[in-house]
PDB file of C-alpha atoms and ligand atoms in Angstrom:
ATOM      1  CA  MET A   1    -119.469  33.217-156.798  1.00  0.00           C
ATOM      2  CA  ASN A   2    -118.179  34.672-153.701  1.00  0.00           C
ATOM      3  CA  LEU A   3    -114.683  33.219-153.007  1.00  0.00           C
ATOM      4  CA  VAL A   4    -112.004  33.713-150.264  1.00  0.00           C
ATOM      5  CA  LEU A   5    -108.340  33.191-150.806  1.00  0.00           C
ATOM      6  CA  LEU A   6    -106.769  32.202-147.574  1.00  0.00           C
ATOM      7  CA  GLY A   7    -102.998  31.801-146.894  1.00  0.00           C
ATOM      8  CA  PRO A   8     -99.919  33.354-145.389  1.00  0.00           C
ATOM      9  CA  PRO A   9     -98.172  36.503-147.082  1.00  0.00           C
ATOM     10  CA  GLY A  10     -96.286  35.235-150.179  1.00  0.00           C
ATOM     11  CA  ALA A  11     -98.569  32.101-150.792  1.00  0.00           C
ATOM     12  CA  GLY A  12     -99.491  33.633-154.191  1.00  0.00           C
ATOM     13  CA  LYS A  13    -103.151  34.823-153.340  1.00  0.00           C
ATOM     14  CA  GLY A  14    -102.682  37.939-155.147  1.00  0.00           C
ATOM     15  CA  THR A  15    -101.345  36.467-158.359  1.00  0.00           C
ATOM     16  CA  GLN A  16    -103.950  33.601-158.355  1.00  0.00           C
ATOM     17  CA  ALA A  17    -106.809  35.893-157.438  1.00  0.00           C
ATOM     18  CA  ALA A  18    -105.937  38.280-160.356  1.00  0.00           C
ATOM     19  CA  LEU A  19    -105.764  35.187-162.838  1.00  0.00           C
ATOM     20  CA  LEU A  20    -109.140  33.890-161.406  1.00  0.00           C
ATOM     21  CA  SER A  21    -110.693  37.250-161.650  1.00  0.00           C
ATOM     22  CA  GLN A  22    -109.959  37.345-165.472  1.00  0.00           C
ATOM     23  CA  ARG A  23    -111.230  33.819-165.850  1.00  0.00           C
ATOM     24  CA  LEU A  24    -114.464  34.233-164.084  1.00  0.00           C
ATOM     25  CA  GLY A  25    -114.921  38.024-164.869  1.00  0.00           C
ATOM     26  CA  THR A  26    -115.482  38.583-161.131  1.00  0.00           C
ATOM     27  CA  PRO A  27    -113.727  41.587-159.355  1.00  0.00           C
ATOM     28  CA  HIS A  28    -110.671  40.819-157.300  1.00  0.00           C
ATOM     29  CA  VAL A  29    -110.972  42.716-154.037  1.00  0.00           C
ATOM     30  CA  ALA A  30    -107.554  42.776-152.094  1.00  0.00           C
ATOM     31  CA  SER A  31    -107.631  44.501-148.787  1.00  0.00           C
ATOM     32  CA  GLY A  32    -103.785  45.125-148.855  1.00  0.00           C
ATOM     33  CA  ASN A  33    -104.303  46.876-152.444  1.00  0.00           C
ATOM     34  CA  LEU A  34    -107.056  49.110-151.129  1.00  0.00           C
ATOM     35  CA  PHE A  35    -104.944  50.196-148.146  1.00  0.00           C
ATOM     36  CA  ARG A  36    -101.772  50.951-150.262  1.00  0.00           C
ATOM     37  CA  GLU A  37    -103.998  52.787-152.869  1.00  0.00           C
ATOM     38  CA  ALA A  38    -105.528  54.917-149.909  1.00  0.00           C
ATOM     39  CA  MET A  39    -102.106  55.529-148.451  1.00  0.00           C
ATOM     40  CA  GLU A  40    -100.981  56.784-151.852  1.00  0.00           C
ATOM     41  CA  LYS A  41    -103.839  59.093-152.273  1.00  0.00           C
ATOM     42  CA  GLY A  42    -103.714  60.139-148.549  1.00  0.00           C
ATOM     43  CA  THR A  43    -107.200  59.293-147.715  1.00  0.00           C
ATOM     44  CA  GLU A  44    -108.565  58.695-144.296  1.00  0.00           C
ATOM     45  CA  TRP A  45    -108.311  54.903-144.521  1.00  0.00           C
ATOM     46  CA  GLY A  46    -104.739  55.405-145.670  1.00  0.00           C
ATOM     47  CA  LYS A  47    -103.793  57.512-142.644  1.00  0.00           C
ATOM     48  CA  LYS A  48    -105.484  55.084-140.286  1.00  0.00           C
ATOM     49  CA  ALA A  49    -103.689  52.087-141.861  1.00  0.00           C
ATOM     50  CA  GLN A  50    -100.137  53.343-142.344  1.00  0.00           C
ATOM     51  CA  SER A  51     -98.395  52.808-139.015  1.00  0.00           C
ATOM     52  CA  TYR A  52     -99.902  49.181-138.756  1.00  0.00           C
ATOM     53  CA  MET A  53     -98.846  48.434-142.317  1.00  0.00           C
ATOM     54  CA  GLU A  54     -95.421  49.651-141.658  1.00  0.00           C
ATOM     55  CA  GLY A  55     -94.923  47.398-138.717  1.00  0.00           C
ATOM     56  CA  GLY A  56     -96.383  44.329-140.503  1.00  0.00           C
ATOM     57  CA  ALA A  57     -99.371  44.318-138.065  1.00  0.00           C
ATOM     58  CA  LEU A  58    -103.047  44.048-138.705  1.00  0.00           C
ATOM     59  CA  VAL A  59    -104.961  47.361-139.239  1.00  0.00           C
ATOM     60  CA  PRO A  60    -107.711  47.156-136.500  1.00  0.00           C
ATOM     61  CA  ASP A  61    -110.851  45.223-137.619  1.00  0.00           C
ATOM     62  CA  GLN A  62    -113.186  48.116-137.341  1.00  0.00           C
ATOM     63  CA  VAL A  63    -111.266  50.248-139.911  1.00  0.00           C
ATOM     64  CA  THR A  64    -110.789  47.089-142.136  1.00  0.00           C
ATOM     65  CA  ASN A  65    -114.377  46.064-141.986  1.00  0.00           C
ATOM     66  CA  ALA A  66    -115.658  49.562-142.784  1.00  0.00           C
ATOM     67  CA  MET A  67    -113.428  49.914-145.857  1.00  0.00           C
ATOM     68  CA  ILE A  68    -114.418  46.386-147.245  1.00  0.00           C
ATOM     69  CA  GLU A  69    -118.020  46.923-146.739  1.00  0.00           C
ATOM     70  CA  GLU A  70    -117.687  50.344-148.818  1.00  0.00           C
ATOM     71  CA  ARG A  71    -116.014  48.290-151.586  1.00  0.00           C
ATOM     72  CA  LEU A  72    -118.319  45.542-151.565  1.00  0.00           C
ATOM     73  CA  LYS A  73    -121.431  47.945-151.845  1.00  0.00           C
ATOM     74  CA  GLU A  74    -120.085  48.966-155.385  1.00  0.00           C
ATOM     75  CA  PRO A  75    -122.118  47.616-158.204  1.00  0.00           C
ATOM     76  CA  ASP A  76    -119.399  45.625-159.827  1.00  0.00           C
ATOM     77  CA  CYS A  77    -119.488  43.164-156.633  1.00  0.00           C
ATOM     78  CA  ALA A  78    -123.117  42.432-156.894  1.00  0.00           C
ATOM     79  CA  LYS A  79    -122.525  39.081-158.859  1.00  0.00           C
ATOM     80  CA  GLY A  80    -119.612  37.924-156.857  1.00  0.00           C
ATOM     81  CA  VAL A  81    -116.025  38.837-155.703  1.00  0.00           C
ATOM     82  CA  ILE A  82    -112.768  37.195-155.153  1.00  0.00           C
ATOM     83  CA  LEU A  83    -111.391  38.272-151.781  1.00  0.00           C
ATOM     84  CA  ASP A  84    -107.747  38.305-151.198  1.00  0.00           C
ATOM     85  CA  GLY A  85    -106.376  39.056-147.800  1.00  0.00           C
ATOM     86  CA  PHE A  86    -109.549  39.535-146.222  1.00  0.00           C
ATOM     87  CA  PRO A  87    -110.817  38.257-143.780  1.00  0.00           C
ATOM     88  CA  ARG A  88    -107.832  38.067-141.748  1.00  0.00           C
ATOM     89  CA  THR A  89    -109.433  37.545-138.342  1.00  0.00           C
ATOM     90  CA  ILE A  90    -112.468  35.725-136.947  1.00  0.00           C
ATOM     91  CA  GLU A  91    -114.206  38.978-136.248  1.00  0.00           C
ATOM     92  CA  GLN A  92    -113.539  40.026-139.929  1.00  0.00           C
ATOM     93  CA  ALA A  93    -115.178  36.719-141.073  1.00  0.00           C
ATOM     94  CA  ARG A  94    -118.240  37.394-139.048  1.00  0.00           C
ATOM     95  CA  ALA A  95    -118.342  40.873-140.334  1.00  0.00           C
ATOM     96  CA  LEU A  96    -118.182  39.540-143.772  1.00  0.00           C
ATOM     97  CA  GLU A  97    -121.089  37.075-143.248  1.00  0.00           C
ATOM     98  CA  GLY A  98    -123.144  40.073-142.103  1.00  0.00           C
ATOM     99  CA  ILE A  99    -122.228  42.298-145.032  1.00  0.00           C
ATOM    100  CA  LEU A 100    -123.158  39.493-147.602  1.00  0.00           C
ATOM    101  CA  ALA A 101    -126.147  38.287-145.596  1.00  0.00           C
ATOM    102  CA  GLU A 102    -127.711  41.820-145.954  1.00  0.00           C
ATOM    103  CA  ARG A 103    -127.552  41.381-149.685  1.00  0.00           C
ATOM    104  CA  GLY A 104    -128.764  37.820-149.609  1.00  0.00           C
ATOM    105  CA  LYS A 105    -125.448  36.325-150.347  1.00  0.00           C
ATOM    106  CA  LYS A 106    -122.842  34.080-148.645  1.00  0.00           C
ATOM    107  CA  ILE A 107    -119.248  32.889-149.114  1.00  0.00           C
ATOM    108  CA  GLU A 108    -119.321  29.814-151.551  1.00  0.00           C
ATOM    109  CA  ARG A 109    -115.730  28.647-151.201  1.00  0.00           C
ATOM    110  CA  VAL A 110    -112.606  29.322-149.187  1.00  0.00           C
ATOM    111  CA  LEU A 111    -109.416  28.103-150.957  1.00  0.00           C
ATOM    112  CA  LEU A 112    -106.453  27.865-148.541  1.00  0.00           C
ATOM    113  CA  ILE A 113    -103.156  28.052-150.496  1.00  0.00           C
ATOM    114  CA  ARG A 114    -100.407  26.316-148.406  1.00  0.00           C
ATOM    115  CA  VAL A 115     -96.799  26.860-148.798  1.00  0.00           C
ATOM    116  CA  SER A 116     -93.698  26.148-146.503  1.00  0.00           C
ATOM    117  CA  GLU A 117     -92.320  29.229-144.505  1.00  0.00           C
ATOM    118  CA  ASP A 118     -88.961  28.939-146.719  1.00  0.00           C
ATOM    119  CA  THR A 119     -91.053  29.223-149.831  1.00  0.00           C
ATOM    120  CA  LEU A 120     -92.727  32.386-148.751  1.00  0.00           C
ATOM    121  CA  ILE A 121     -89.600  34.133-147.461  1.00  0.00           C
ATOM    122  CA  GLU A 122     -88.010  33.424-150.796  1.00  0.00           C
ATOM    123  CA  ARG A 123     -91.133  34.740-152.769  1.00  0.00           C
ATOM    124  CA  LEU A 124     -91.533  37.718-150.738  1.00  0.00           C
ATOM    125  CA  SER A 125     -87.855  38.849-150.689  1.00  0.00           C
ATOM    126  CA  GLY A 126     -87.749  38.656-154.557  1.00  0.00           C
ATOM    127  CA  ARG A 127     -91.221  40.205-155.096  1.00  0.00           C
ATOM    128  CA  ARG A 128     -91.695  43.405-157.054  1.00  0.00           C
ATOM    129  CA  THR A 129     -94.944  45.222-157.166  1.00  0.00           C
ATOM    130  CA  CYS A 130     -96.164  47.826-159.637  1.00  0.00           C
ATOM    131  CA  ARG A 131     -96.716  51.179-158.089  1.00  0.00           C
ATOM    132  CA  ARG A 132     -99.690  51.919-160.360  1.00  0.00           C
ATOM    133  CA  CYS A 133    -101.769  48.749-160.701  1.00  0.00           C
ATOM    134  CA  GLN A 134    -100.217  46.582-157.958  1.00  0.00           C
ATOM    135  CA  ALA A 135     -99.563  43.718-160.229  1.00  0.00           C
ATOM    136  CA  ASN A 136     -96.974  41.482-158.681  1.00  0.00           C
ATOM    137  CA  TYR A 137     -93.643  40.038-160.193  1.00  0.00           C
ATOM    138  CA  HIS A 138     -90.806  38.005-158.893  1.00  0.00           C
ATOM    139  CA  LEU A 139     -87.107  38.697-159.877  1.00  0.00           C
ATOM    140  CA  LEU A 140     -86.582  35.042-160.770  1.00  0.00           C
ATOM    141  CA  PHE A 141     -89.795  33.212-160.892  1.00  0.00           C
ATOM    142  CA  ASN A 142     -92.048  35.783-162.740  1.00  0.00           C
ATOM    143  CA  PRO A 143     -89.785  38.553-164.048  1.00  0.00           C
ATOM    144  CA  PRO A 144     -91.312  41.360-166.092  1.00  0.00           C
ATOM    145  CA  GLN A 145     -90.292  41.495-169.842  1.00  0.00           C
ATOM    146  CA  LYS A 146     -88.433  44.816-169.199  1.00  0.00           C
ATOM    147  CA  GLU A 147     -86.583  45.153-165.964  1.00  0.00           C
ATOM    148  CA  GLY A 148     -88.325  47.480-163.509  1.00  0.00           C
ATOM    149  CA  VAL A 149     -91.433  48.090-165.767  1.00  0.00           C
ATOM    150  CA  CYS A 150     -94.846  46.568-165.420  1.00  0.00           C
ATOM    151  CA  ASP A 151     -95.894  44.338-168.543  1.00  0.00           C
ATOM    152  CA  ARG A 152     -99.576  45.142-167.791  1.00  0.00           C
ATOM    153  CA  CYS A 153     -99.605  48.991-167.487  1.00  0.00           C
ATOM    154  CA  GLY A 154     -96.037  50.248-167.881  1.00  0.00           C
ATOM    155  CA  GLY A 155     -95.889  51.487-164.240  1.00  0.00           C
ATOM    156  CA  ASP A 156     -92.621  51.474-162.042  1.00  0.00           C
ATOM    157  CA  LEU A 157     -91.844  48.360-160.102  1.00  0.00           C
ATOM    158  CA  TYR A 158     -90.792  48.599-156.498  1.00  0.00           C
ATOM    159  CA  GLN A 159     -90.109  46.558-153.502  1.00  0.00           C
ATOM    160  CA  ARG A 160     -93.009  47.143-150.947  1.00  0.00           C
ATOM    161  CA  PHE A 161     -91.532  48.431-147.615  1.00  0.00           C
ATOM    162  CA  ASP A 162     -93.232  45.471-145.740  1.00  0.00           C
ATOM    163  CA  ASP A 163     -91.531  42.857-148.037  1.00  0.00           C
ATOM    164  CA  LYS A 164     -88.043  43.571-146.162  1.00  0.00           C
ATOM    165  CA  GLU A 165     -87.089  40.335-144.333  1.00  0.00           C
ATOM    166  CA  GLU A 166     -87.656  41.663-140.793  1.00  0.00           C
ATOM    167  CA  THR A 167     -91.200  42.787-141.412  1.00  0.00           C
ATOM    168  CA  VAL A 168     -91.953  39.628-143.541  1.00  0.00           C
ATOM    169  CA  ARG A 169     -91.079  37.497-140.425  1.00  0.00           C
ATOM    170  CA  ARG A 170     -93.481  39.642-138.350  1.00  0.00           C
ATOM    171  CA  ARG A 171     -96.279  39.352-140.990  1.00  0.00           C
ATOM    172  CA  VAL A 172     -95.784  35.513-140.948  1.00  0.00           C
ATOM    173  CA  ARG A 173     -96.098  35.481-137.303  1.00  0.00           C
ATOM    174  CA  VAL A 174     -99.235  37.692-137.272  1.00  0.00           C
ATOM    175  CA  TYR A 175    -100.466  35.226-139.891  1.00  0.00           C
ATOM    176  CA  THR A 176    -100.014  32.141-137.658  1.00  0.00           C
ATOM    177  CA  GLU A 177    -101.385  33.836-134.516  1.00  0.00           C
ATOM    178  CA  GLU A 178    -104.393  35.979-135.906  1.00  0.00           C
ATOM    179  CA  THR A 179    -105.385  34.546-139.411  1.00  0.00           C
ATOM    180  CA  ALA A 180    -104.734  30.684-139.067  1.00  0.00           C
ATOM    181  CA  PRO A 181    -107.583  30.315-136.730  1.00  0.00           C
ATOM    182  CA  LEU A 182    -109.779  31.058-139.820  1.00  0.00           C
ATOM    183  CA  ILE A 183    -108.659  27.723-141.251  1.00  0.00           C
ATOM    184  CA  ASP A 184    -110.597  25.616-138.656  1.00  0.00           C
ATOM    185  CA  TYR A 185    -113.275  28.116-138.595  1.00  0.00           C
ATOM    186  CA  TYR A 186    -114.094  27.687-142.431  1.00  0.00           C
ATOM    187  CA  ARG A 187    -113.446  23.905-142.176  1.00  0.00           C
ATOM    188  CA  HIS A 188    -116.058  23.519-139.745  1.00  0.00           C
ATOM    189  CA  GLN A 189    -118.545  25.308-142.108  1.00  0.00           C
ATOM    190  CA  GLY A 190    -117.520  22.948-144.965  1.00  0.00           C
ATOM    191  CA  LEU A 191    -116.258  25.667-146.995  1.00  0.00           C
ATOM    192  CA  LEU A 192    -112.587  24.905-147.042  1.00  0.00           C
ATOM    193  CA  THR A 193    -110.528  23.596-149.881  1.00  0.00           C
ATOM    194  CA  GLU A 194    -106.673  23.095-149.532  1.00  0.00           C
ATOM    195  CA  ILE A 195    -104.553  23.970-152.487  1.00  0.00           C
ATOM    196  CA  ASP A 196    -100.796  22.894-152.684  1.00  0.00           C
ATOM    197  CA  GLY A 197     -99.271  26.349-153.423  1.00  0.00           C
ATOM    198  CA  GLU A 198     -95.571  25.124-153.890  1.00  0.00           C
ATOM    199  CA  GLN A 199     -95.824  24.697-157.549  1.00  0.00           C
ATOM    200  CA  GLY A 200     -95.244  27.300-160.143  1.00  0.00           C
ATOM    201  CA  ILE A 201     -97.915  29.967-161.000  1.00  0.00           C
ATOM    202  CA  GLU A 202     -99.440  27.712-163.874  1.00  0.00           C
ATOM    203  CA  GLY A 203     -99.426  24.672-161.579  1.00  0.00           C
ATOM    204  CA  VAL A 204    -101.262  26.429-158.649  1.00  0.00           C
ATOM    205  CA  ARG A 205    -103.772  28.095-161.286  1.00  0.00           C
ATOM    206  CA  ARG A 206    -104.594  24.608-162.600  1.00  0.00           C
ATOM    207  CA  ARG A 207    -105.209  23.149-159.094  1.00  0.00           C
ATOM    208  CA  ILE A 208    -107.428  26.123-158.194  1.00  0.00           C
ATOM    209  CA  LEU A 209    -109.499  25.683-161.506  1.00  0.00           C
ATOM    210  CA  SER A 210    -109.851  21.958-160.744  1.00  0.00           C
ATOM    211  CA  ALA A 211    -110.901  22.552-157.215  1.00  0.00           C
ATOM    212  CA  LEU A 212    -113.681  24.657-158.622  1.00  0.00           C
ATOM    213  CA  SER A 213    -114.698  22.225-161.187  1.00  0.00           C
ATOM    214  CA  LEU A 214    -113.587  24.805-163.973  1.00  0.00           C
ATOM    215  CA  SER A 215    -111.832  23.858-167.204  1.00  0.00           C
ATOM    216  CA  PRO A 216    -108.220  25.171-167.519  1.00  0.00           C
TER     217      PRO A 216
HETATM  218  P1  LIG B   1    -101.236  42.330-147.930  1.00  0.00           P
HETATM  219  O1  LIG B   1    -100.850  43.173-149.286  1.00  0.00           O
HETATM  220  O2  LIG B   1    -102.595  41.524-148.106  1.00  0.00           O
HETATM  221  O3  LIG B   1    -100.141  41.595-147.561  1.00  0.00           O
HETATM  222  O4  LIG B   1    -101.550  43.369-146.646  1.00  0.00           O
HETATM  223  C1  LIG B   1    -100.514  44.278-146.453  1.00  0.00           C
HETATM  224  C2  LIG B   1    -100.834  44.869-144.997  1.00  0.00           C
HETATM  225  O5  LIG B   1    -102.131  45.548-145.213  1.00  0.00           O
HETATM  226  C3  LIG B   1    -100.882  43.884-143.912  1.00  0.00           C
HETATM  227  O6  LIG B   1     -99.717  43.671-143.361  1.00  0.00           O
HETATM  228  C4  LIG B   1    -101.743  44.764-142.934  1.00  0.00           C
HETATM  229  O7  LIG B   1    -101.107  45.764-142.249  1.00  0.00           O
HETATM  230  C5  LIG B   1    -102.825  45.390-143.815  1.00  0.00           C
HETATM  231  N1  LIG B   1    -103.994  44.547-144.084  1.00  0.00           N
HETATM  232  C6  LIG B   1    -104.373  44.151-145.354  1.00  0.00           C
HETATM  233  N2  LIG B   1    -105.437  43.356-145.123  1.00  0.00           N
HETATM  234  C7  LIG B   1    -105.794  43.388-143.984  1.00  0.00           C
HETATM  235  C8  LIG B   1    -106.930  42.768-143.217  1.00  0.00           C
HETATM  236  N3  LIG B   1    -107.739  42.015-143.767  1.00  0.00           N
HETATM  237  N4  LIG B   1    -106.845  43.265-141.782  1.00  0.00           N
HETATM  238  C9  LIG B   1    -105.984  43.809-141.260  1.00  0.00           C
HETATM  239  N5  LIG B   1    -104.909  44.419-141.988  1.00  0.00           N
HETATM  240  C10 LIG B   1    -104.790  44.189-143.227  1.00  0.00           C
END
């Protein structure tokens, strides 16, 4: 199954994509994670993306599409993929259709996780991310067992530079202007399912599984 998780930063896409990936055994491909890994390793993708990410802007489509295409060519993506944070523009959505069509595939569902602006500011300001495996936590709603340490891999937790309030506001604006048009784009194709993202992690997970007709 090829699935897209759509929604503003802080909606819970990464958390839910990771859970769904475990449930379905399908890789979780997050464009933001790929860019952060590339920055950490100092690769070309990372160098190209850095200034945009720091300002909370979108990395140009050409760069993002090429990076995603490279990832989707890897053998683990052959049976399906859970995309998180990609596509973020209509041009990226069209590029994705092309990449999948070349392999005789298409997007089966797009899940839009809806949350209010107040909720996402609250979630992003308390978010902590693992430096090593990029798992996400929240200081209040989903704390790690040991402060500052990732439950999954033991890596250090840090606050992403773009989770600072001013950059968060910019990212939300960018979502409204550049990414929200994808809602109608996918609705017209009959692919969109809306999920109420205001619940806790488990509540949202159950709604997603039910939308996909999967047992909890
Ligand atoms: P995220 O981890 O999804 O919140 O993404 C963090 C940052 O990475 C974004 O603010 C953008 O600068 C960049 N980024 C991630 N995905 C994309 C994308 N699909 N298109 C353009 N830029 C992206």
